[in-house]
mmCIF file of C-alpha atoms in Angstrom:
data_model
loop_
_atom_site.group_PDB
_atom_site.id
_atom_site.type_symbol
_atom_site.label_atom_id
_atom_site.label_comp_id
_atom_site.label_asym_id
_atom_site.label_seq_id
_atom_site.Cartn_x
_atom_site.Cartn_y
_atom_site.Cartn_z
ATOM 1 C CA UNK A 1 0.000 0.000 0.000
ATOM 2 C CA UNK A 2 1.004 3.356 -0.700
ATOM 3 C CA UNK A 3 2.545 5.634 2.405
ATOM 4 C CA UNK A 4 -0.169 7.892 3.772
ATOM 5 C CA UNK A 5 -0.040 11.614 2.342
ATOM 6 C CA UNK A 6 2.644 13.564 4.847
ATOM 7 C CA UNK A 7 0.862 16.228 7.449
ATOM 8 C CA UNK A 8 1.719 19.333 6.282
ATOM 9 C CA UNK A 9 3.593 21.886 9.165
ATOM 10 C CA UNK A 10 2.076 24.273 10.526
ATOM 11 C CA UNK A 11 2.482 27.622 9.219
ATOM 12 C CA UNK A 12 1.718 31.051 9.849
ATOM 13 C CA UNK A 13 -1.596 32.685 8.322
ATOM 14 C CA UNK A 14 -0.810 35.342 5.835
ATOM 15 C CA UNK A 15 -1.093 38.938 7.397
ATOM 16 C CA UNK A 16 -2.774 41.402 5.798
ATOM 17 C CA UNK A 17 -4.468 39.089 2.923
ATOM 18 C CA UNK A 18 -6.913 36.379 2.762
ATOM 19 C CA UNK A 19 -7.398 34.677 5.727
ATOM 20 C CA UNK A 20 -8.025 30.842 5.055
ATOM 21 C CA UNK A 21 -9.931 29.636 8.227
ATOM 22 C CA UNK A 22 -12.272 26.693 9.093
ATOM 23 C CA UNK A 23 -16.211 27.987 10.155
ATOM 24 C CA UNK A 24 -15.375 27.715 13.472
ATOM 25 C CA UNK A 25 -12.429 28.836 13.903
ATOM 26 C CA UNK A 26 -14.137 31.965 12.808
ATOM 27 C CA UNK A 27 -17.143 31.578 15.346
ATOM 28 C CA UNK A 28 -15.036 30.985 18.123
ATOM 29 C CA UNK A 29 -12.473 34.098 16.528
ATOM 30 C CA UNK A 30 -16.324 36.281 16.802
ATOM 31 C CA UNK A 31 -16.915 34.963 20.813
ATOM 32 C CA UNK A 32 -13.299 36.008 21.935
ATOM 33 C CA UNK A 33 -13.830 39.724 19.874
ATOM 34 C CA UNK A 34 -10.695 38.665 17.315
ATOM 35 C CA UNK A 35 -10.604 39.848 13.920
ATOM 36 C CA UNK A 36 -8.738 37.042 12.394
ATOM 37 C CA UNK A 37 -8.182 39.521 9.210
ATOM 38 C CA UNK A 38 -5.793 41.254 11.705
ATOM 39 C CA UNK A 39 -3.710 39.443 13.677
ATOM 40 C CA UNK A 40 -0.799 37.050 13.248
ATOM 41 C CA UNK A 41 -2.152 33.764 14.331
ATOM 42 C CA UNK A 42 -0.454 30.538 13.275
ATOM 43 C CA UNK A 43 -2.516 27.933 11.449
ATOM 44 C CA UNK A 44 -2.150 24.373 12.041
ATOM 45 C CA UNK A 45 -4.426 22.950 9.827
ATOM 46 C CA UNK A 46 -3.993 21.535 6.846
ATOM 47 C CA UNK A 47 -2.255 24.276 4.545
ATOM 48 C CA UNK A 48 -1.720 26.336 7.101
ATOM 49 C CA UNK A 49 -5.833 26.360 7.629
ATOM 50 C CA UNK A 50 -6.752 28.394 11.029
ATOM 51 C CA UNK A 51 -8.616 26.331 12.820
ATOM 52 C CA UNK A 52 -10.569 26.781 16.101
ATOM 53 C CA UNK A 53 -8.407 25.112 18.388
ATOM 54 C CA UNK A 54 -5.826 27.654 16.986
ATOM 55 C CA UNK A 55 -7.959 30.680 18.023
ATOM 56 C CA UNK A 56 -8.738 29.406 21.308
ATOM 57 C CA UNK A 57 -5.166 28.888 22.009
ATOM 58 C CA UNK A 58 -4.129 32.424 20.641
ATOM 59 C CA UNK A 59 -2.754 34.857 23.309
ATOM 60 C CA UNK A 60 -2.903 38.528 22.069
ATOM 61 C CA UNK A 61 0.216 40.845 22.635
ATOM 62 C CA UNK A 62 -0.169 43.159 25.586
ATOM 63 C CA UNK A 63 0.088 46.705 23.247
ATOM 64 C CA UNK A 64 3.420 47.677 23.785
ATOM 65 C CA UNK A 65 3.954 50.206 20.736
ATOM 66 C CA UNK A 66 1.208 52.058 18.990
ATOM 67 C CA UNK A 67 -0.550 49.030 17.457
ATOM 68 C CA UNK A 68 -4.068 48.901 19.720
ATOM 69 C CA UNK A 69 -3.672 45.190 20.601
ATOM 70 C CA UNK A 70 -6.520 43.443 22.965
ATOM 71 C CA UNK A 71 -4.715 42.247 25.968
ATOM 72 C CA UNK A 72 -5.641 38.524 27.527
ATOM 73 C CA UNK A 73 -8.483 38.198 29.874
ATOM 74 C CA UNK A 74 -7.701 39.003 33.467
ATOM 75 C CA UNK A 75 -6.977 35.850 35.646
ATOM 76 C CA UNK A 76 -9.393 34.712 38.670
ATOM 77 C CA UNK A 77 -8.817 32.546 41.553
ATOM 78 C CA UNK A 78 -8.552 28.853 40.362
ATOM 79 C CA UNK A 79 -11.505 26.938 41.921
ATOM 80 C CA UNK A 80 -10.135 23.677 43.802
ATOM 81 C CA UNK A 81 -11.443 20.813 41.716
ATOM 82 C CA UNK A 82 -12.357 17.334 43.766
ATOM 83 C CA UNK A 83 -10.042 14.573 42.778
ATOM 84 C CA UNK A 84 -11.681 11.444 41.566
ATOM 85 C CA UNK A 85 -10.754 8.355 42.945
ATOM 86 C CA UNK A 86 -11.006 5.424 40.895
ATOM 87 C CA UNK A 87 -9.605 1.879 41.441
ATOM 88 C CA UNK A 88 -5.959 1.947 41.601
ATOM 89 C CA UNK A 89 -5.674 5.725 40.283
ATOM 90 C CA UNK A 90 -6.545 9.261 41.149
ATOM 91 C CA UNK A 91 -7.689 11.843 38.753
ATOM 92 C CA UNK A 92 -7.041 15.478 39.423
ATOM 93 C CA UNK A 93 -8.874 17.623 37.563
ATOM 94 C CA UNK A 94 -7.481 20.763 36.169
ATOM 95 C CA UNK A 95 -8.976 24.346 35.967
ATOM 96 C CA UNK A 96 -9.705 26.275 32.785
ATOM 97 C CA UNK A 97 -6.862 28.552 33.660
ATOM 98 C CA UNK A 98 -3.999 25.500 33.951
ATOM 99 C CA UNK A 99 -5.662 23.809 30.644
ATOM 100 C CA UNK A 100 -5.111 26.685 28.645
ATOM 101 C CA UNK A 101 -1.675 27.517 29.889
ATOM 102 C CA UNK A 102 -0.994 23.803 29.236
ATOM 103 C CA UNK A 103 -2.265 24.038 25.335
ATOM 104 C CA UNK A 104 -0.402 27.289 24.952
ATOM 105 C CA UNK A 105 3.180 26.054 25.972
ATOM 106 C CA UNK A 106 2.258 22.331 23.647
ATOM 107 C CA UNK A 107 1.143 24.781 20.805
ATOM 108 C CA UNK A 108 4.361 26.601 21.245
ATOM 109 C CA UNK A 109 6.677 23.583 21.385
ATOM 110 C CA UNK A 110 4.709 22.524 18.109
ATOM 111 C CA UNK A 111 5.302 25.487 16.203
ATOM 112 C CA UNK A 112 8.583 27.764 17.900
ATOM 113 C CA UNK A 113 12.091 26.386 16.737
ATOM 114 C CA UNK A 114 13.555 26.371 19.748
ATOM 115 C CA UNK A 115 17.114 26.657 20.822
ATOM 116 C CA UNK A 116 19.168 26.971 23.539
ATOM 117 C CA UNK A 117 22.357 29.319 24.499
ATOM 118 C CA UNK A 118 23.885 29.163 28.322
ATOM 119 C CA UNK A 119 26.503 31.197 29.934
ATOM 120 C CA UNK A 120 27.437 31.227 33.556
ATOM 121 C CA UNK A 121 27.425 34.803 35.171
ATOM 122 C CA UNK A 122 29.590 36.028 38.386
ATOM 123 C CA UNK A 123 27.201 37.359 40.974
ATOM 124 C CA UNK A 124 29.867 39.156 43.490
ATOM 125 C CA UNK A 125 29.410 42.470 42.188
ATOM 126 C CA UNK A 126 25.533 42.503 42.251
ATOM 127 C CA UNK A 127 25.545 40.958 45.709
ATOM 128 C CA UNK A 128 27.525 43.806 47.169
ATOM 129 C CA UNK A 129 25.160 46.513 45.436
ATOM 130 C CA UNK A 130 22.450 44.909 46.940
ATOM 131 C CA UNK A 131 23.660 45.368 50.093
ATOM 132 C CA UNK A 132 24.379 48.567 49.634
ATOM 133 C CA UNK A 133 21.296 49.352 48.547
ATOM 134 C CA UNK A 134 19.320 47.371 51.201
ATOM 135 C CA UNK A 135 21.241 49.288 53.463
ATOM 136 C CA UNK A 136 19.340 52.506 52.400
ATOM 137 C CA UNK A 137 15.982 50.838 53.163
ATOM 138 C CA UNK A 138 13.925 49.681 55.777
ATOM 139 C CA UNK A 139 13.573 45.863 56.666
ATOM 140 C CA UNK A 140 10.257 45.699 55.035
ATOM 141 C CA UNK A 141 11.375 47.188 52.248
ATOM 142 C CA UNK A 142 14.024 45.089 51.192
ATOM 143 C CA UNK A 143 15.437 44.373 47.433
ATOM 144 C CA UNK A 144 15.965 40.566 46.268
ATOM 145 C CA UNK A 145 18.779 39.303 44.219
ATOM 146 C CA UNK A 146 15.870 38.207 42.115
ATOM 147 C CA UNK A 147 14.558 41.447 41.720
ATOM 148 C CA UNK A 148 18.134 43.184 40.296
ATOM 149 C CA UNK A 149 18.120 40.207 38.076
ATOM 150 C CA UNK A 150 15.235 40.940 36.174
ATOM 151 C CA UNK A 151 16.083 44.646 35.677
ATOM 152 C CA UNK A 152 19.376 43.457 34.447
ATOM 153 C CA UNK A 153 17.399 41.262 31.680
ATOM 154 C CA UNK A 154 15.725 44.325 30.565
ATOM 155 C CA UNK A 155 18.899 45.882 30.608
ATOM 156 C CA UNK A 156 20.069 43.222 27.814
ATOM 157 C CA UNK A 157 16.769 43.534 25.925
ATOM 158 C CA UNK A 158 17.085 46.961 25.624
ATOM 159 C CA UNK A 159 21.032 46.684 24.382
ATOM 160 C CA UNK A 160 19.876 44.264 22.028
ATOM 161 C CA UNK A 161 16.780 44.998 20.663
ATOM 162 C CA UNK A 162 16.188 42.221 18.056
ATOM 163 C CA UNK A 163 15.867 39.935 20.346
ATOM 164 C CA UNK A 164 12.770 42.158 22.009
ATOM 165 C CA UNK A 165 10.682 41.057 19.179
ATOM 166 C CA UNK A 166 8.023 38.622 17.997
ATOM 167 C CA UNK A 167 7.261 36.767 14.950
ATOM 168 C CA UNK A 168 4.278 37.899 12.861
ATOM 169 C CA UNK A 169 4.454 35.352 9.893
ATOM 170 C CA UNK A 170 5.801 37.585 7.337
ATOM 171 C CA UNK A 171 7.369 40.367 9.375
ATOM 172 C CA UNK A 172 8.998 40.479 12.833
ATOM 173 C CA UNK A 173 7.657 43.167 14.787
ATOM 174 C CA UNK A 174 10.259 44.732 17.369
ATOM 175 C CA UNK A 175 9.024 46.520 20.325
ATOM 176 C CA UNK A 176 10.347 49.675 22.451
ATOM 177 C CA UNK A 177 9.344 48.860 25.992
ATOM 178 C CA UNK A 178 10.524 45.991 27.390
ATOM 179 C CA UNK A 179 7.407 43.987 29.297
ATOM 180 C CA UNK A 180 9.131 41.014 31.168
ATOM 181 C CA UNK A 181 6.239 38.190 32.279
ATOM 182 C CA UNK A 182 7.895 36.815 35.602
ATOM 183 C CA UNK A 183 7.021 33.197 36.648
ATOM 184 C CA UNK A 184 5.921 33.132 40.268
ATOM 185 C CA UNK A 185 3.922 30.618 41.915
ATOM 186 C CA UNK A 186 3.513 26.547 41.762
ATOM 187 C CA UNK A 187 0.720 24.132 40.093
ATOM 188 C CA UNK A 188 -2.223 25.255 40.273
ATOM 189 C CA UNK A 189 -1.439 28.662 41.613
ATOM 190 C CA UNK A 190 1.230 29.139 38.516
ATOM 191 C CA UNK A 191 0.947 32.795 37.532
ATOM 192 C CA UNK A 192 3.207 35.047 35.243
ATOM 193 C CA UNK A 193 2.210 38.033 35.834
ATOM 194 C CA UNK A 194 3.552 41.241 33.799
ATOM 195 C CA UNK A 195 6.213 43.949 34.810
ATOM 196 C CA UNK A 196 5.659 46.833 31.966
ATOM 197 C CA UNK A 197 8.629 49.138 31.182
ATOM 198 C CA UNK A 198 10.869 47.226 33.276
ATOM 199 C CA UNK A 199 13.750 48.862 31.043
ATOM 200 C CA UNK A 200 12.605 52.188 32.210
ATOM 201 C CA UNK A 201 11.756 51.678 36.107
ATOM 202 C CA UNK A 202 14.353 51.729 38.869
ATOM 203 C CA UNK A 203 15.469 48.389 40.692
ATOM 204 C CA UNK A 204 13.081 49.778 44.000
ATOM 205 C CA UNK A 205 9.876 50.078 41.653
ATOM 206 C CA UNK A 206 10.371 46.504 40.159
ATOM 207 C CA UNK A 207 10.948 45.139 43.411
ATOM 208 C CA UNK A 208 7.803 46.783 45.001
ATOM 209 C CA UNK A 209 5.414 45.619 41.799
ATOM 210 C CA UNK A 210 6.783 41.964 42.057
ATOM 211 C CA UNK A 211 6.138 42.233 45.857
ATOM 212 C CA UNK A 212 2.759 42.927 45.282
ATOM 213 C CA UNK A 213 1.719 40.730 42.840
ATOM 214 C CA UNK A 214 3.368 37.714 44.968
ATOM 215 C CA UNK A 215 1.205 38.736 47.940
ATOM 216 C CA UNK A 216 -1.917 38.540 45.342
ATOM 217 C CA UNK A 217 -1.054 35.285 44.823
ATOM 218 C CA UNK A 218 -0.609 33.847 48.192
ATOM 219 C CA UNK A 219 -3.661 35.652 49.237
ATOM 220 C CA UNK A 220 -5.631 33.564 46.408
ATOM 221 C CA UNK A 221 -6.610 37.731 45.381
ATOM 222 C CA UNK A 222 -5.265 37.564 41.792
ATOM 223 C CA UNK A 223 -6.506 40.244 40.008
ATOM 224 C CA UNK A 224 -5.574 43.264 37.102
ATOM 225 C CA UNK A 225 -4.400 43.239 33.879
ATOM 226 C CA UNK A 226 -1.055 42.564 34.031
ATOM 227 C CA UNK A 227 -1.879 38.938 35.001
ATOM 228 C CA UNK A 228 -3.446 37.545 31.988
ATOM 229 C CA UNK A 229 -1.141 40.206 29.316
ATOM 230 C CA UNK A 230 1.809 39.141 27.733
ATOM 231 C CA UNK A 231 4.837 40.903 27.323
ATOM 232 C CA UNK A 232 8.095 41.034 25.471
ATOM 233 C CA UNK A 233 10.103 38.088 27.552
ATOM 234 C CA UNK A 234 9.457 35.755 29.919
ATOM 235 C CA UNK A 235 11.748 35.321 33.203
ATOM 236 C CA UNK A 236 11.781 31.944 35.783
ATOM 237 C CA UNK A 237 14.196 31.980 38.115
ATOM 238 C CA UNK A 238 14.741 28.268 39.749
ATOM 239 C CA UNK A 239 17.520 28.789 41.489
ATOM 240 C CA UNK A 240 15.221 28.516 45.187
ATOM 241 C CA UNK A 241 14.700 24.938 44.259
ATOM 242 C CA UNK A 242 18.259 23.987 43.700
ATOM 243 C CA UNK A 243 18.055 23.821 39.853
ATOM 244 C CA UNK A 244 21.643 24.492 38.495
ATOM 245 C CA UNK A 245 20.030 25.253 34.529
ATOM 246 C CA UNK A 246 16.552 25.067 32.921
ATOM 247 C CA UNK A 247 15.632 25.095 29.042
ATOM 248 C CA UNK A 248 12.138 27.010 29.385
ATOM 249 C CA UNK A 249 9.789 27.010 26.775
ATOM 250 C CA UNK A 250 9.535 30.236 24.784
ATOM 251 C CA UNK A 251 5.613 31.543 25.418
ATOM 252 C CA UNK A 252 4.614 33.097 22.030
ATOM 253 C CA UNK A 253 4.459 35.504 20.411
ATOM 254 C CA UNK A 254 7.330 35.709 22.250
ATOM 255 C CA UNK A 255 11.155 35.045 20.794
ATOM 256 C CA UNK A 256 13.110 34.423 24.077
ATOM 257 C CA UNK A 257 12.341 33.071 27.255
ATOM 258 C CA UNK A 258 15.149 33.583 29.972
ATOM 259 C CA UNK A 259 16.076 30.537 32.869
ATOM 260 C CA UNK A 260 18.059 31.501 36.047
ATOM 261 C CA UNK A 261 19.644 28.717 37.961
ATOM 262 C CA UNK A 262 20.859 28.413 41.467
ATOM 263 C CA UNK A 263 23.646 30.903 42.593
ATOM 264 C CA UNK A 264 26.574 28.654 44.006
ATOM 265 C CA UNK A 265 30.041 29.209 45.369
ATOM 266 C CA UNK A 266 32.471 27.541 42.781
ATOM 267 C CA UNK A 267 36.223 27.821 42.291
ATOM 268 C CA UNK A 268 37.583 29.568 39.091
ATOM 269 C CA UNK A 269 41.133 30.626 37.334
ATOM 270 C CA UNK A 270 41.919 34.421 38.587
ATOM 271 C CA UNK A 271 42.090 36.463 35.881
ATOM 272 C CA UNK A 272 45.782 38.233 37.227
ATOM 273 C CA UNK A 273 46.683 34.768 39.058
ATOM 274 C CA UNK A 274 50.377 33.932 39.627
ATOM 275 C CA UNK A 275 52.327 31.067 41.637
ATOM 276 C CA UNK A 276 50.553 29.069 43.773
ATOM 277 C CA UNK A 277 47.175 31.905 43.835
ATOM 278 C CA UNK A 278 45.807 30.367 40.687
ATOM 279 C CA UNK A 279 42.038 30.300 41.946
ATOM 280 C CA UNK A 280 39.004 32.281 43.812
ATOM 281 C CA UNK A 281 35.349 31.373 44.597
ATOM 282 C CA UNK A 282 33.192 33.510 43.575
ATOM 283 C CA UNK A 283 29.114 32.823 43.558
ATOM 284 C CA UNK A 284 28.004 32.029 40.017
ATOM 285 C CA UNK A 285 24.715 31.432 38.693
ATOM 286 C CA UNK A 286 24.125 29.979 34.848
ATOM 287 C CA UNK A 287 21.501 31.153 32.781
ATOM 288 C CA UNK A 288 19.887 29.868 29.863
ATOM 289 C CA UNK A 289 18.486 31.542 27.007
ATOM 290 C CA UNK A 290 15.699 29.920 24.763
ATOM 291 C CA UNK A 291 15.199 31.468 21.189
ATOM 292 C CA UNK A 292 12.894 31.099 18.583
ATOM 293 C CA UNK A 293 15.160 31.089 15.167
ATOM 294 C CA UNK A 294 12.593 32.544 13.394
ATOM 295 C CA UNK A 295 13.740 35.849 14.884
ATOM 296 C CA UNK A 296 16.780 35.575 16.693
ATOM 297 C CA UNK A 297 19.585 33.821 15.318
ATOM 298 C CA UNK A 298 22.615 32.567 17.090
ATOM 299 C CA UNK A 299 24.526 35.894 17.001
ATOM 300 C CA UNK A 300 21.604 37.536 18.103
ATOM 301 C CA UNK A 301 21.306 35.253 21.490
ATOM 302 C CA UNK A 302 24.716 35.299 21.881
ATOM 303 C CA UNK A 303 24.653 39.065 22.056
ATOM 304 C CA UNK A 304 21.386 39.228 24.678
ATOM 305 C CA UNK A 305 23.691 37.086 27.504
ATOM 306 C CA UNK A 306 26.648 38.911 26.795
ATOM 307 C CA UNK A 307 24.775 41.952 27.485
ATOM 308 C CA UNK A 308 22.786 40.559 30.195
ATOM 309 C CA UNK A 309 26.470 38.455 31.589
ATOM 310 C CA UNK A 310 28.000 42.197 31.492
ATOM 311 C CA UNK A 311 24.536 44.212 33.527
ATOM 312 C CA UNK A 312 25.236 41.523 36.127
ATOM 313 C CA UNK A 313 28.932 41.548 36.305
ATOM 314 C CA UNK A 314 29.122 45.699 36.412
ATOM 315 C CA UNK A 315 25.962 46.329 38.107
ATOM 316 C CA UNK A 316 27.011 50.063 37.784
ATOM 317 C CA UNK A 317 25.407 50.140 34.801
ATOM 318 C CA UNK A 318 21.473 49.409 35.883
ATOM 319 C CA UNK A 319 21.752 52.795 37.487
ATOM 320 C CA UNK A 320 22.258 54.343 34.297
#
């Protein structure tokens, strides 16, 4: 017997032209209030063929230039589901919110060539301007290592701008602000809530807006905007649970998605060392860039954690 027909890839619909969608897809497109005429969705049907999983699946930008762009709906509480117990198995239902965060990351796997750049990053000199800093503020009001971390990835974004960017099937679009989604949370309560301007804010403002947003969430009070938009990058930091590198998965229309690992005393070369003072310890974290090739190629990433390697390393510079 003849092999079956291959399944053609998924591709982006055309924007600006015909759109070539299945009658659902454009029923479902009318409920959410999406003109599929203009946006950048990716089709995965066959020919590229919108169909209505991909419109429930889309995730709209959060406007970040002067394109009027609907921004996601705002997130509730998650209801707590009973588990069903059945002979020899338990079934844990999932909420609407952790369903559709599941089909967004498979649809992005599916569709975003991912890949991966890592560099490890020396953490002394950012450690010591914290304390300074924290030295300056009351004990409520203190700034996390966390915190300068993700002003020093909008720091990189900013330095290189192509990488602050999305695909839009036959443009990229590149953005000015840089809106960094931060992961916070576990399971169920799994948020990623959105920092806007994070290039333009000072280290105290971040830290108070990511404060806030945490206490949301552990007070089961989730609620604005900026949890259900989508930015420019995403940030997780796993370095509380031990995790020496991560390889996240880039959330689209995104093109990067930035891992932080553990920070850890390890012994390196010194740079001036002579005789028998070869070596130091210094606390080093490694972070791992995901990139989707459409947009940013290798010299591109490259150029993002040398940026971001050199914020952290001469922390000087955030104040700039």
């Amino acid at each position: 017997a003849a092999p079956a027909p291959p399944t053609p890839a998924a591709t982006p619909a055309p924007s600006g032209g015909k759109i070539i969608a299945s009658p659902l897809a454009w029923t479902v497109a009318k409920e959410k209030g999406l003109d599929l005429s203009s946006i950048a969705i990716v089709g995965t049907g066959p020919d590229g063929r919108v169909i209505a999983d991909d419109v429930r699946e889309y995730i709209p930008m959060v406007a970040t230039t002067t394109d009027a762009i609907a921004a996601a709906p705002v997130a509730a509480a998650a209801p707590v589901l009973s588990p069903i117990v059945h002979d020899g198995f338990t079934d844990y239902p999932l909420n609407e919110s952790s369903i559709a965060t599941a089909n967004l990351l498979s649809h992005s796997k599916q569709t975003i060539p991912h890949y991966y750049l890592t560099v490890d990053v020396t953490l002394d000199s950012l450690l010591s301007l914290r304390s300074t800093l924290n030295s300056a503020l009351g004990e409520d009001a203190q700034i996390s290592l966390n915190d300068l971390l993700i002003k020093a990835s909008a720091c990189a974004m900013k330095s290189c701008p192509s990488a602050n960017a999305s695909w839009m099937g036959d443009s990229v679009r590149m953005y000015d602000s840089v809106d960094v989604n931060v992961i916070m949370g576990s399971g169920d309560s799994l948020y990623s809530p959105l920092v806007q301007g994070v290039d333009a804010k000072g280290v105290k403002s971040i830290s108070d807006e990511l404060s806030s947003n945490l206490k949301q969430i552990e007070e089961g009070t989730v609620e604005g905007e900026n949890f259900g938009a989508v930015g420019t990058v995403t940030v997780m930091n796993l370095g509380m649970y031990g995790i020496k590198s991560c390889a996240p998965i880039i959330r689209a229309p995104q093109a990067v998605a930035l891992a932080l690992g553990a920070a850890e005393n390890r012994v390196v070369p010194k740079e001036d060392g002579e005789g028998d003072d070869l070596y130091e310890t210094n606390v080093v974290l490694t972070a791992t860039l995901s990139c989707d090739h459409r947009v940013v190629d290798g010299a591109v990433g490259a150029q993002f954690l040398s940026a971001f390697k050199s914020a952290v390393e001469k922390p000087e510079t955030l104040l700039l």
